[in-house]
Coordinates of N, CA and C and ligand atoms in Angstrom, one line a residue:
M13 N 77.3 184.3 195.6 CA 77.3 182.8 195.9 C 78.1 182.1 194.8
L14 N 78.7 181.0 195.2 CA 79.5 180.2 194.3 C 78.6 179.4 193.3
N15 N 79.2 179.3 192.1 CA 78.4 178.5 191.1 C 78.7 177.0 191.3
L16 N 77.6 176.3 191.6 CA 77.7 174.8 191.7 C 77.0 174.2 190.5
V17 N 77.8 173.5 189.8 CA 77.2 172.8 188.6 C 77.2 171.3 188.7
V18 N 76.1 170.7 188.4 CA 75.9 169.3 188.6 C 75.7 168.6 187.3
L19 N 76.4 167.6 187.0 CA 76.1 166.8 185.8 C 75.5 165.4 186.2
S20 N 74.3 165.2 186.0 CA 73.6 164.0 186.5 C 73.3 163.0 185.3
G21 N 73.2 161.7 185.7 CA 72.8 160.7 184.7 C 71.8 159.8 185.4
A22 N 71.5 158.7 184.7 CA 70.5 157.7 185.1 C 70.6 157.3 186.6
G23 N 71.8 157.2 187.1 CA 72.0 156.7 188.4 C 71.3 157.5 189.5
I24 N 71.1 158.8 189.3 CA 70.5 159.6 190.3 C 69.0 159.2 190.4
S25 N 68.4 158.7 189.4 CA 67.0 158.3 189.4 C 66.8 156.8 189.8
A26 N 67.9 156.1 189.9 CA 67.9 154.6 190.2 C 67.1 154.3 191.5
E27 N 67.4 155.1 192.5 CA 66.7 154.9 193.8 C 65.2 155.4 193.8
S28 N 64.8 156.0 192.7 CA 63.4 156.3 192.5 C 62.7 155.2 191.7
G29 N 63.5 154.1 191.4 CA 62.9 153.0 190.7 C 63.0 153.0 189.2
L30 N 63.7 154.0 188.7 CA 63.9 154.0 187.2 C 65.3 153.4 186.9
K31 N 65.2 152.4 185.9 CA 66.5 151.7 185.6 C 67.5 152.5 184.9
T32 N 68.8 152.2 185.2 CA 69.9 152.9 184.4 C 70.0 152.1 183.1
F33 N 70.9 152.6 182.2 CA 71.0 152.0 180.9 C 72.0 150.8 181.0
R34 N 73.3 151.2 181.3 CA 74.4 150.3 181.2 C 74.4 149.2 182.3
D35 N 73.7 149.4 183.4 CA 73.6 148.4 184.4 C 72.8 147.2 184.0
A36 N 72.0 147.4 182.9 CA 71.1 146.3 182.5 C 71.8 145.4 181.4
G37 N 73.1 145.5 181.3 CA 73.8 144.6 180.4 C 73.6 144.9 178.9
G38 N 73.5 146.2 178.6 CA 73.3 146.6 177.2 C 71.9 146.6 176.7
L39 N 71.0 146.0 177.5 CA 69.6 146.1 177.2 C 68.8 147.1 178.0
W40 N 67.9 147.8 177.3 CA 67.2 148.8 178.0 C 65.7 148.3 178.1
E41 N 65.3 147.9 179.3 CA 64.0 147.3 179.5 C 63.7 146.2 178.4
G42 N 64.7 145.4 178.2 CA 64.6 144.3 177.2 C 64.9 144.6 175.8
H43 N 65.2 145.9 175.5 CA 65.4 146.2 174.1 C 66.9 146.6 173.9
D44 N 67.4 146.3 172.7 CA 68.6 146.8 172.2 C 68.5 148.4 172.2
V45 N 69.4 149.1 172.8 CA 69.3 150.5 172.8 C 69.1 151.1 171.4
M46 N 69.8 150.6 170.4 CA 69.7 151.1 169.1 C 68.3 150.9 168.4
Q47 N 67.6 149.9 168.9 CA 66.3 149.7 168.4 C 65.3 150.8 168.9
V48 N 65.5 151.3 170.0 CA 64.5 152.2 170.6 C 65.1 153.7 170.8
A49 N 66.4 153.9 170.5 CA 66.9 155.2 170.8 C 67.9 155.6 169.6
S50 N 67.4 155.4 168.4 CA 68.2 155.9 167.3 C 67.3 156.2 166.1
P51 N 67.7 157.1 165.2 CA 66.9 157.4 164.0 C 66.6 156.1 163.2
E52 N 67.6 155.2 163.2 CA 67.4 153.9 162.4 C 66.3 153.1 163.0
G53 N 66.3 153.0 164.4 CA 65.2 152.3 165.1 C 63.9 152.9 164.8
W54 N 63.8 154.2 164.8 CA 62.5 154.9 164.5 C 62.1 154.6 163.1
A55 N 63.0 154.6 162.1 CA 62.6 154.3 160.7 C 62.2 152.9 160.6
A56 N 62.8 152.0 161.3 CA 62.5 150.6 161.2 C 61.1 150.2 161.8
N57 N 60.9 150.8 163.0 CA 59.6 150.4 163.7 C 59.2 151.5 164.6
P58 N 58.6 152.5 164.0 CA 58.2 153.7 164.9 C 57.1 153.3 166.0
Q59 N 56.3 152.4 165.7 CA 55.3 152.0 166.7 C 55.9 151.5 167.9
L60 N 56.9 150.6 167.7 CA 57.7 150.1 168.9 C 58.3 151.2 169.7
V61 N 58.9 152.1 169.0 CA 59.6 153.2 169.7 C 58.6 154.1 170.4
L62 N 57.5 154.4 169.8 CA 56.5 155.2 170.5 C 56.0 154.4 171.8
E63 N 55.7 153.1 171.7 CA 55.2 152.4 172.8 C 56.3 152.3 173.9
F64 N 57.6 152.2 173.5 CA 58.7 152.1 174.5 C 58.7 153.4 175.3
Y65 N 58.6 154.6 174.6 CA 58.7 155.8 175.3 C 57.4 156.1 176.1
N66 N 56.3 155.6 175.6 CA 55.0 155.8 176.3 C 55.2 155.1 177.7
Q67 N 55.8 153.9 177.7 CA 56.0 153.2 178.9 C 57.0 153.9 179.8
R68 N 58.0 154.4 179.2 CA 59.0 155.2 180.1 C 58.4 156.4 180.7
R69 N 57.5 157.1 179.9 CA 56.8 158.3 180.4 C 55.9 157.9 181.6
R70 N 55.2 156.8 181.5 CA 54.3 156.4 182.6 C 55.1 156.1 183.8
A71 N 56.3 155.4 183.6 CA 57.1 155.0 184.8 C 57.7 156.3 185.4
A72 N 58.1 157.3 184.6 CA 58.7 158.5 185.1 C 57.6 159.3 185.9
L73 N 56.4 159.3 185.4 CA 55.4 160.0 186.1 C 55.0 159.4 187.5
E74 N 55.1 158.0 187.5 CA 54.8 157.3 188.7 C 55.9 157.4 189.8
A75 N 57.1 157.6 189.3 CA 58.3 157.7 190.2 C 58.3 159.0 191.0
M76 N 58.9 158.9 192.2 CA 59.0 160.1 193.0 C 60.5 160.5 193.1
P77 N 60.7 161.8 193.2 CA 62.1 162.2 193.4 C 62.7 161.6 194.7
N78 N 64.0 161.3 194.7 CA 64.5 160.7 196.0 C 65.4 161.7 196.7
L79 N 66.0 161.3 197.8 CA 66.7 162.2 198.6 C 67.9 162.9 197.8
G80 N 68.4 162.2 196.9 CA 69.5 162.7 196.0 C 69.1 164.0 195.3
H81 N 67.9 163.9 194.6 CA 67.3 165.0 193.9 C 67.1 166.2 194.9
T82 N 66.5 165.8 196.1 CA 66.2 166.8 197.1 C 67.4 167.5 197.6
V83 N 68.4 166.8 197.9 CA 69.7 167.4 198.4 C 70.2 168.4 197.4
L84 N 70.1 168.1 196.2 CA 70.6 169.1 195.2 C 69.7 170.3 195.1
A85 N 68.4 170.1 195.2 CA 67.5 171.3 195.3 C 67.7 172.1 196.5
Q86 N 68.0 171.5 197.6 CA 68.2 172.3 198.8 C 69.5 173.1 198.8
L87 N 70.5 172.6 198.0 CA 71.8 173.3 198.0 C 71.6 174.7 197.4
E88 N 70.4 175.0 196.7 CA 70.1 176.3 196.2 C 70.1 177.4 197.3
E89 N 69.9 176.9 198.6 CA 69.9 177.9 199.7 C 71.3 178.5 199.9
D90 N 72.3 177.8 199.5 CA 73.7 178.2 199.8 C 74.6 178.4 198.5
F91 N 74.1 177.9 197.4 CA 74.9 178.0 196.2 C 74.0 178.4 195.0
E92 N 74.7 178.9 194.0 CA 74.0 179.1 192.7 C 74.1 177.8 191.9
V93 N 73.0 177.0 192.0 CA 73.1 175.7 191.4 C 72.5 175.6 190.0
T94 N 73.2 174.9 189.1 CA 72.6 174.6 187.8 C 72.8 173.1 187.7
V95 N 71.7 172.4 187.3 CA 71.8 170.9 187.1 C 71.8 170.7 185.6
I96 N 72.8 170.0 185.1 CA 72.8 169.6 183.7 C 72.5 168.1 183.7
T97 N 71.4 167.7 183.2 CA 71.1 166.3 183.3 C 71.0 165.6 181.9
Q98 N 71.4 164.3 181.9 CA 71.2 163.5 180.7 C 69.9 162.8 180.8
N99 N 69.2 163.0 181.9 CA 67.9 162.2 182.2 C 66.8 162.9 181.5
V100 N 65.9 162.0 181.0 CA 64.7 162.5 180.3 C 63.5 162.6 181.3
D101 N 63.6 162.1 182.5 CA 62.6 162.3 183.5 C 62.7 163.8 184.0
E102 N 61.8 164.2 184.8 CA 61.9 165.6 185.4 C 61.9 165.5 186.9
L103 N 62.6 164.5 187.5 CA 62.6 164.4 188.9 C 63.4 165.5 189.6
H104 N 64.4 166.1 188.9 CA 65.1 167.2 189.5 C 64.2 168.4 189.7
E105 N 63.4 168.7 188.7 CA 62.4 169.8 188.8 C 61.4 169.5 189.9
R106 N 60.9 168.3 189.9 CA 59.9 167.9 190.9 C 60.4 167.9 192.3
A107 N 61.7 167.8 192.4 CA 62.3 167.9 193.8 C 62.6 169.4 194.2
G108 N 62.4 170.3 193.2 CA 62.6 171.7 193.5 C 63.8 172.4 192.9
S109 N 64.5 171.7 192.1 CA 65.7 172.4 191.4 C 65.1 173.4 190.4
S110 N 65.6 174.6 190.4 CA 65.0 175.7 189.6 C 65.7 175.8 188.2
K111 N 67.0 175.5 188.2 CA 67.7 175.6 186.9 C 68.2 174.2 186.4
V112 N 67.5 173.7 185.5 CA 67.8 172.3 185.0 C 68.0 172.4 183.4
V113 N 69.1 171.9 182.9 CA 69.3 171.9 181.5 C 69.2 170.4 181.1
H114 N 68.3 170.1 180.2 CA 68.1 168.7 179.7 C 68.9 168.5 178.4
L115 N 70.0 167.7 178.5 CA 70.8 167.5 177.4 C 70.2 166.6 176.4
H116 N 69.4 165.6 176.9 CA 68.9 164.6 176.0 C 67.3 164.7 175.8
G117 N 66.8 165.8 176.1 CA 65.4 166.0 175.9 C 64.5 165.6 177.1
K118 N 63.2 165.6 176.9 CA 62.3 165.3 178.0 C 61.2 164.4 177.5
L119 N 60.8 163.4 178.4 CA 59.7 162.5 178.1 C 58.4 163.2 178.0
S120 N 58.3 164.4 178.7 CA 57.0 165.1 178.8 C 56.7 165.9 177.5
E121 N 57.6 165.8 176.5 CA 57.3 166.6 175.3 C 57.3 165.7 174.0
A122 N 56.5 166.1 173.1 CA 56.6 165.4 171.7 C 57.2 166.5 170.8
R123 N 57.7 166.0 169.7 CA 58.1 167.0 168.7 C 57.8 166.4 167.3
S124 N 57.8 167.4 166.3 CA 57.6 167.0 164.9 C 58.7 166.1 164.5
S125 N 58.5 165.2 163.6 CA 59.6 164.4 163.0 C 60.2 165.1 161.8
V126 N 59.6 166.2 161.4 CA 60.3 166.9 160.3 C 60.9 168.3 160.7
D127 N 60.4 168.8 161.8 CA 60.9 170.2 162.2 C 61.1 170.2 163.7
E128 N 62.4 170.1 164.1 CA 62.7 169.9 165.6 C 62.3 171.1 166.4
S129 N 61.9 172.3 165.8 CA 61.5 173.4 166.6 C 60.0 173.3 167.0
L130 N 59.3 172.4 166.4 CA 57.9 172.2 166.7 C 57.8 171.2 167.9
I131 N 57.6 171.8 169.1 CA 57.6 170.9 170.3 C 56.3 171.1 171.0
Y132 N 55.7 170.0 171.5 CA 54.4 170.0 172.1 C 54.4 169.4 173.5
P133 N 53.9 170.1 174.5 CA 53.8 169.4 175.8 C 52.8 168.3 175.8
L134 N 53.1 167.2 176.4 CA 52.2 166.0 176.4 C 51.2 165.9 177.5
E135 N 51.5 166.6 178.6 CA 50.7 166.6 179.8 C 50.3 165.2 180.2
G136 N 51.3 164.3 180.2 CA 51.1 163.0 180.7 C 50.5 162.0 179.7
K137 N 50.1 162.5 178.5 CA 49.5 161.7 177.5 C 50.5 160.9 176.7
D138 N 50.1 159.7 176.2 CA 50.9 159.0 175.3 C 51.0 159.7 173.9
I139 N 52.0 159.3 173.1 CA 52.0 159.7 171.7 C 51.5 158.5 170.9
Q140 N 50.5 158.7 170.1 CA 49.9 157.6 169.4 C 50.4 157.6 167.9
W141 N 50.5 156.5 167.3 CA 50.8 156.4 165.9 C 49.7 157.2 165.2
G142 N 50.0 158.2 164.3 CA 48.9 159.0 163.7 C 48.7 160.3 164.3
D143 N 49.3 160.6 165.5 CA 49.3 161.9 166.1 C 50.3 162.8 165.2
L144 N 49.8 163.9 164.7 CA 50.6 164.7 163.8 C 51.0 166.1 164.3
C145 N 52.1 166.6 163.8 CA 52.5 168.0 164.1 C 51.7 168.9 163.2
D146 N 52.0 170.3 163.4 CA 51.3 171.3 162.6 C 51.7 171.2 161.1
K147 N 52.8 170.5 160.8 CA 53.2 170.4 159.4 C 52.7 169.0 158.8
G148 N 51.9 168.3 159.6 CA 51.3 167.1 159.1 C 52.2 165.8 159.2
S149 N 53.3 165.9 159.9 CA 54.1 164.7 160.0 C 53.9 164.1 161.4
Q150 N 54.3 162.8 161.5 CA 54.1 162.0 162.8 C 54.9 162.7 163.9
L151 N 54.2 162.8 165.1 CA 54.9 163.2 166.3 C 55.9 162.1 166.8
R152 N 57.0 162.5 167.4 CA 57.9 161.6 168.0 C 58.3 162.1 169.4
P153 N 58.9 161.3 170.2 CA 59.3 161.8 171.5 C 60.4 162.9 171.3
N154 N 60.4 163.9 172.2 CA 61.4 165.0 172.1 C 62.6 164.6 172.9
I155 N 63.2 163.5 172.4 CA 64.4 162.9 173.0 C 65.5 162.9 172.0
V156 N 66.8 163.2 172.5 CA 67.9 163.1 171.6 C 68.4 161.7 171.5
W157 N 68.4 161.1 170.3 CA 68.7 159.7 170.1 C 70.2 159.6 169.7
F158 N 70.7 158.4 169.8 CA 72.1 158.2 169.3 C 72.3 158.6 167.9
G159 N 73.4 159.3 167.6 CA 73.6 159.8 166.2 C 73.0 161.1 166.0
E160 N 72.2 161.7 166.9 CA 71.6 163.0 166.7 C 72.4 164.1 167.4
M161 N 72.3 165.3 166.9 CA 72.9 166.5 167.5 C 72.4 166.7 168.9
V162 N 73.2 167.2 169.8 CA 72.7 167.6 171.1 C 72.7 169.1 171.2
P163 N 71.5 169.7 170.9 CA 71.4 171.1 170.8 C 71.9 171.9 172.0
M164 N 71.6 171.3 173.2 CA 71.9 172.1 174.5 C 73.4 172.0 174.9
I165 N 74.2 171.3 174.1 CA 75.6 171.0 174.6 C 76.4 172.3 174.7
E166 N 76.2 173.3 173.8 CA 76.9 174.6 173.9 C 76.6 175.3 175.1
V167 N 75.3 175.4 175.4 CA 74.8 176.1 176.6 C 75.4 175.4 177.8
A168 N 75.4 174.1 177.8 CA 75.9 173.4 179.0 C 77.4 173.6 179.2
A169 N 78.1 173.7 178.1 CA 79.6 173.9 178.1 C 79.9 175.3 178.7
R170 N 79.1 176.3 178.3 CA 79.3 177.7 178.9 C 79.0 177.7 180.4
I171 N 78.0 177.0 180.8 CA 77.6 176.9 182.2 C 78.8 176.2 183.0
T172 N 79.3 175.1 182.4 CA 80.3 174.3 183.0 C 81.6 175.2 183.2
E173 N 81.9 176.0 182.2 CA 83.2 176.8 182.3 C 83.1 177.8 183.5
K174 N 81.9 178.1 183.9 CA 81.7 179.1 185.0 C 81.6 178.4 186.4
A175 N 81.7 177.1 186.4 CA 81.5 176.4 187.7 C 82.7 176.7 188.7
D176 N 82.3 176.9 189.9 CA 83.3 177.0 191.0 C 83.5 175.7 191.7
I177 N 82.4 174.9 191.6 CA 82.4 173.5 192.2 C 81.6 172.6 191.2
F178 N 82.1 171.4 190.9 CA 81.4 170.6 189.9 C 81.1 169.2 190.5
I179 N 79.9 168.7 190.4 CA 79.5 167.4 190.9 C 79.1 166.5 189.7
V180 N 79.6 165.3 189.7 CA 79.2 164.3 188.7 C 78.4 163.3 189.4
V181 N 77.2 163.0 189.1 CA 76.5 162.0 189.9 C 75.7 161.0 189.0
G182 N 75.9 159.7 189.2 CA 75.0 158.7 188.5 C 75.2 158.6 187.0
T183 N 76.4 158.9 186.5 CA 76.5 158.7 185.1 C 77.8 157.9 184.8
S184 N 77.8 157.0 183.8 CA 78.9 156.2 183.5 C 80.0 157.0 182.7
M185 N 79.6 158.2 182.3 CA 80.4 159.1 181.4 C 80.9 158.4 180.2
A186 N 79.9 157.5 179.7 CA 80.3 156.7 178.5 C 79.7 157.4 177.2
V187 N 78.8 158.3 177.4 CA 78.1 158.9 176.2 C 78.5 160.3 175.9
Y188 N 78.9 160.5 174.7 CA 79.4 161.8 174.2 C 78.3 162.5 173.4
P189 N 78.2 163.8 173.4 CA 79.2 164.8 174.0 C 79.0 165.1 175.5
A190 N 78.0 164.5 176.1 CA 77.7 164.8 177.5 C 79.0 164.7 178.4
A191 N 79.7 163.5 178.2 CA 80.8 163.2 179.0 C 82.0 164.2 178.8
S192 N 82.0 164.9 177.6 CA 83.1 165.8 177.4 C 83.0 167.1 178.2
L193 N 81.8 167.3 178.9 CA 81.6 168.5 179.7 C 82.7 168.6 180.7
I194 N 83.2 167.5 181.3 CA 84.2 167.5 182.3 C 85.5 168.3 181.8
D195 N 85.7 168.3 180.5 CA 86.9 169.0 180.0 C 86.7 170.5 180.0
F196 N 85.5 171.0 180.2 CA 85.3 172.4 180.3 C 85.4 173.0 181.7
V197 N 85.5 172.1 182.7 CA 85.7 172.5 184.1 C 87.1 173.1 184.3
R198 N 87.2 174.3 184.9 CA 88.5 175.0 185.1 C 89.3 174.1 185.9
H199 N 90.7 174.1 185.7 CA 91.5 173.0 186.3 C 91.7 173.2 187.8
D200 N 91.3 174.3 188.4 CA 91.5 174.5 189.9 C 90.1 174.2 190.6
V201 N 89.1 173.8 189.9 CA 87.8 173.6 190.5 C 87.7 172.2 191.1
P202 N 87.2 172.1 192.4 CA 87.0 170.8 193.0 C 85.8 170.1 192.3
V203 N 86.1 168.8 192.0 CA 85.1 167.9 191.4 C 84.8 166.8 192.3
Y204 N 83.5 166.5 192.5 CA 83.0 165.4 193.3 C 82.3 164.4 192.4
V205 N 82.7 163.2 192.5 CA 82.0 162.1 191.7 C 81.3 161.2 192.6
V206 N 80.0 161.1 192.5 CA 79.2 160.3 193.3 C 78.7 159.1 192.5
D207 N 79.1 157.9 192.8 CA 78.7 156.8 191.9 C 79.2 155.5 192.7
P208 N 78.4 154.5 192.8 CA 78.9 153.2 193.4 C 80.0 152.5 192.6
S209 N 80.0 152.8 191.3 CA 81.1 152.2 190.6 C 82.0 153.4 190.1
T210 N 82.9 153.1 189.1 CA 83.9 154.1 188.8 C 83.6 154.6 187.3
P211 N 83.0 155.8 187.2 CA 82.8 156.3 185.8 C 84.1 156.6 185.1
M212 N 83.9 156.7 183.8 CA 85.1 157.0 182.9 C 85.6 158.4 183.0
I213 N 86.3 158.7 184.1 CA 86.8 160.1 184.3 C 88.3 160.0 184.6
R214 N 89.1 160.8 183.9 CA 90.5 160.8 184.2 C 90.8 161.3 185.6
H215 N 91.6 160.6 186.4 CA 91.9 161.0 187.7 C 92.7 162.3 187.7
N216 N 92.4 163.2 188.6 CA 93.3 164.4 188.8 C 93.2 164.8 190.3
P217 N 94.1 165.5 190.8 CA 94.2 165.8 192.3 C 92.9 166.5 192.8
N218 N 92.2 167.2 191.9 CA 91.0 167.9 192.3 C 89.7 167.1 192.4
I219 N 89.8 165.8 192.0 CA 88.6 164.9 192.0 C 88.6 164.1 193.3
T220 N 87.4 164.2 193.9 CA 87.1 163.3 195.0 C 86.1 162.3 194.6
F221 N 86.4 161.0 194.7 CA 85.4 160.0 194.3 C 84.7 159.5 195.6
I222 N 83.4 159.6 195.5 CA 82.5 159.1 196.6 C 81.8 157.9 196.1
R223 N 82.3 156.7 196.5 CA 81.7 155.5 195.9 C 80.5 155.1 196.7
D224 N 79.4 155.7 196.4 CA 78.2 155.6 197.2 C 77.0 155.8 196.3
K225 N 75.8 155.5 196.7 CA 74.6 155.8 196.0 C 74.3 157.3 196.1
A226 N 73.5 157.7 195.1 CA 73.2 159.2 195.1 C 72.6 159.7 196.4
T227 N 71.7 159.0 197.0 CA 71.0 159.5 198.2 C 72.0 159.8 199.3
T228 N 72.8 158.8 199.7 CA 73.7 159.0 200.8 C 75.0 159.8 200.3
G229 N 75.4 159.5 199.1 CA 76.6 160.1 198.6 C 76.5 161.6 198.5
L230 N 75.3 162.1 198.0 CA 75.1 163.5 197.8 C 74.9 164.2 199.2
K231 N 74.4 163.5 200.2 CA 74.3 164.0 201.5 C 75.7 164.3 202.1
T232 N 76.6 163.4 201.8 CA 78.0 163.5 202.3 C 78.6 164.8 201.6
V233 N 78.4 164.9 200.3 CA 79.0 166.0 199.5 C 78.4 167.3 200.0
A234 N 77.1 167.4 200.2 CA 76.4 168.6 200.6 C 77.0 169.1 202.0
K235 N 77.2 168.2 202.9 CA 77.7 168.5 204.2 C 79.1 169.1 204.0
E236 N 79.9 168.4 203.2 CA 81.3 168.9 203.0 C 81.3 170.3 202.4
L237 N 80.4 170.5 201.4 CA 80.4 171.8 200.7 C 80.0 172.9 201.6
R238 N 79.0 172.6 202.5 CA 78.6 173.7 203.4 C 79.7 174.0 204.4
E239 N 80.4 173.0 204.8 CA 81.5 173.2 205.8 C 82.7 174.0 205.2
K240 N 83.0 173.6 203.9 CA 84.2 174.2 203.3 C 84.0 175.5 202.6
F241 N 82.8 175.7 202.0 CA 82.6 176.8 201.1 C 81.6 177.8 201.6
H242 N 81.0 177.6 202.7 CA 79.9 178.5 203.1 C 80.2 179.2 204.4
Ligands
LIG560 P1 74.4 154.8 182.5 O1 73.4 153.7 182.7 O2 75.4 154.7 181.5 O3 75.2 154.9 183.9 C1 74.5 154.9 185.1 C2 75.5 155.2 186.2 O4 74.8 155.3 187.4 C3 76.6 154.1 186.4 O5 77.9 154.6 186.5 C4 76.1 153.4 187.7 O6 77.2 152.9 188.4 C5 75.5 154.5 188.4 N1 74.5 154.2 189.5 C6 73.7 153.1 189.6 N2 73.0 153.2 190.7 C7 73.3 154.4 191.3 C8 72.8 155.0 192.4 N3 71.8 154.5 193.2 N4 73.3 156.3 192.7 C9 74.3 156.8 192.0 N5 74.8 156.2 190.8 C10 74.3 155.0 190.5 O7 73.6 156.1 182.4 P2 74.0 157.5 181.8 O8 75.4 157.8 182.1 O9 73.0 158.5 182.3 O10 70.9 158.6 176.4 O11 73.8 157.3 180.3 C11 74.0 158.3 179.4 C12 73.0 158.3 178.3 O12 73.1 157.0 177.6 C13 71.6 158.4 178.7 O13 71.2 159.8 178.8 C14 70.8 157.8 177.5 C15 71.7 156.6 177.4 O14 71.6 155.9 176.3 C16 69.8 158.8 175.6 O15 68.7 158.3 175.9 C17 70.1 159.7 174.5

């Protein structure tokens, strides 16, 4: 089976009711992104950061996967699919995708603020100020913040190099190193970009832009892939 690799971003969850980042004019649910998604923000006001992610976690749990997530999960019948996502929700998994790499962490996990290898499943619970890891330090969301290393990027780059088909969906391609994954795609590989606006991707003859929402756009791509490659 051909390797189909998908790079997804906030736009794929938009039709599930979860807001994207950059569509909101630089504010994320009313907050400056650096206030709630950076080590500096955490140092300045950890309670605000915890509450912000507790709200995001509740919203993600209440949201349902949409047809875009489902179409990608169903492509596993015909392709070897790996989804590399920048999203911290788990709507891909809930739609049935079996191989999902989370570049920016997961809302469903907490981690130690002194030892990033200490990770704890939250099972839907909030993180409270005063909740401690086994080393006695405050728990924080297991989310990669601006200015932090992206531990999964190497794994994602190796997966991307093996892609026979590459899909980019619902990401502005504005955040690095995630956006640099496109440079690891072999130059003969067909690339489909599904997004109602135009993400920051250099044009090349192998790229097909589908200026549509994830739900309908991915349906179009799936049909074409089955016709062309199966
Ligand atoms: P952005 O908010 O930067 O981009 C969302 C993209 O989704 C835009 O290109 C929109 O045009 C597109 N979009 C909107 N509605 C859509 C729909 N219904 N179907 C398809 N596409 C749609 O989000 P990301 O690129 O994911 O990082 O942002 C990357 C990272 O920046 C995030 O992972 C997050 C953020 O700060 C962290 O939290 C570390």
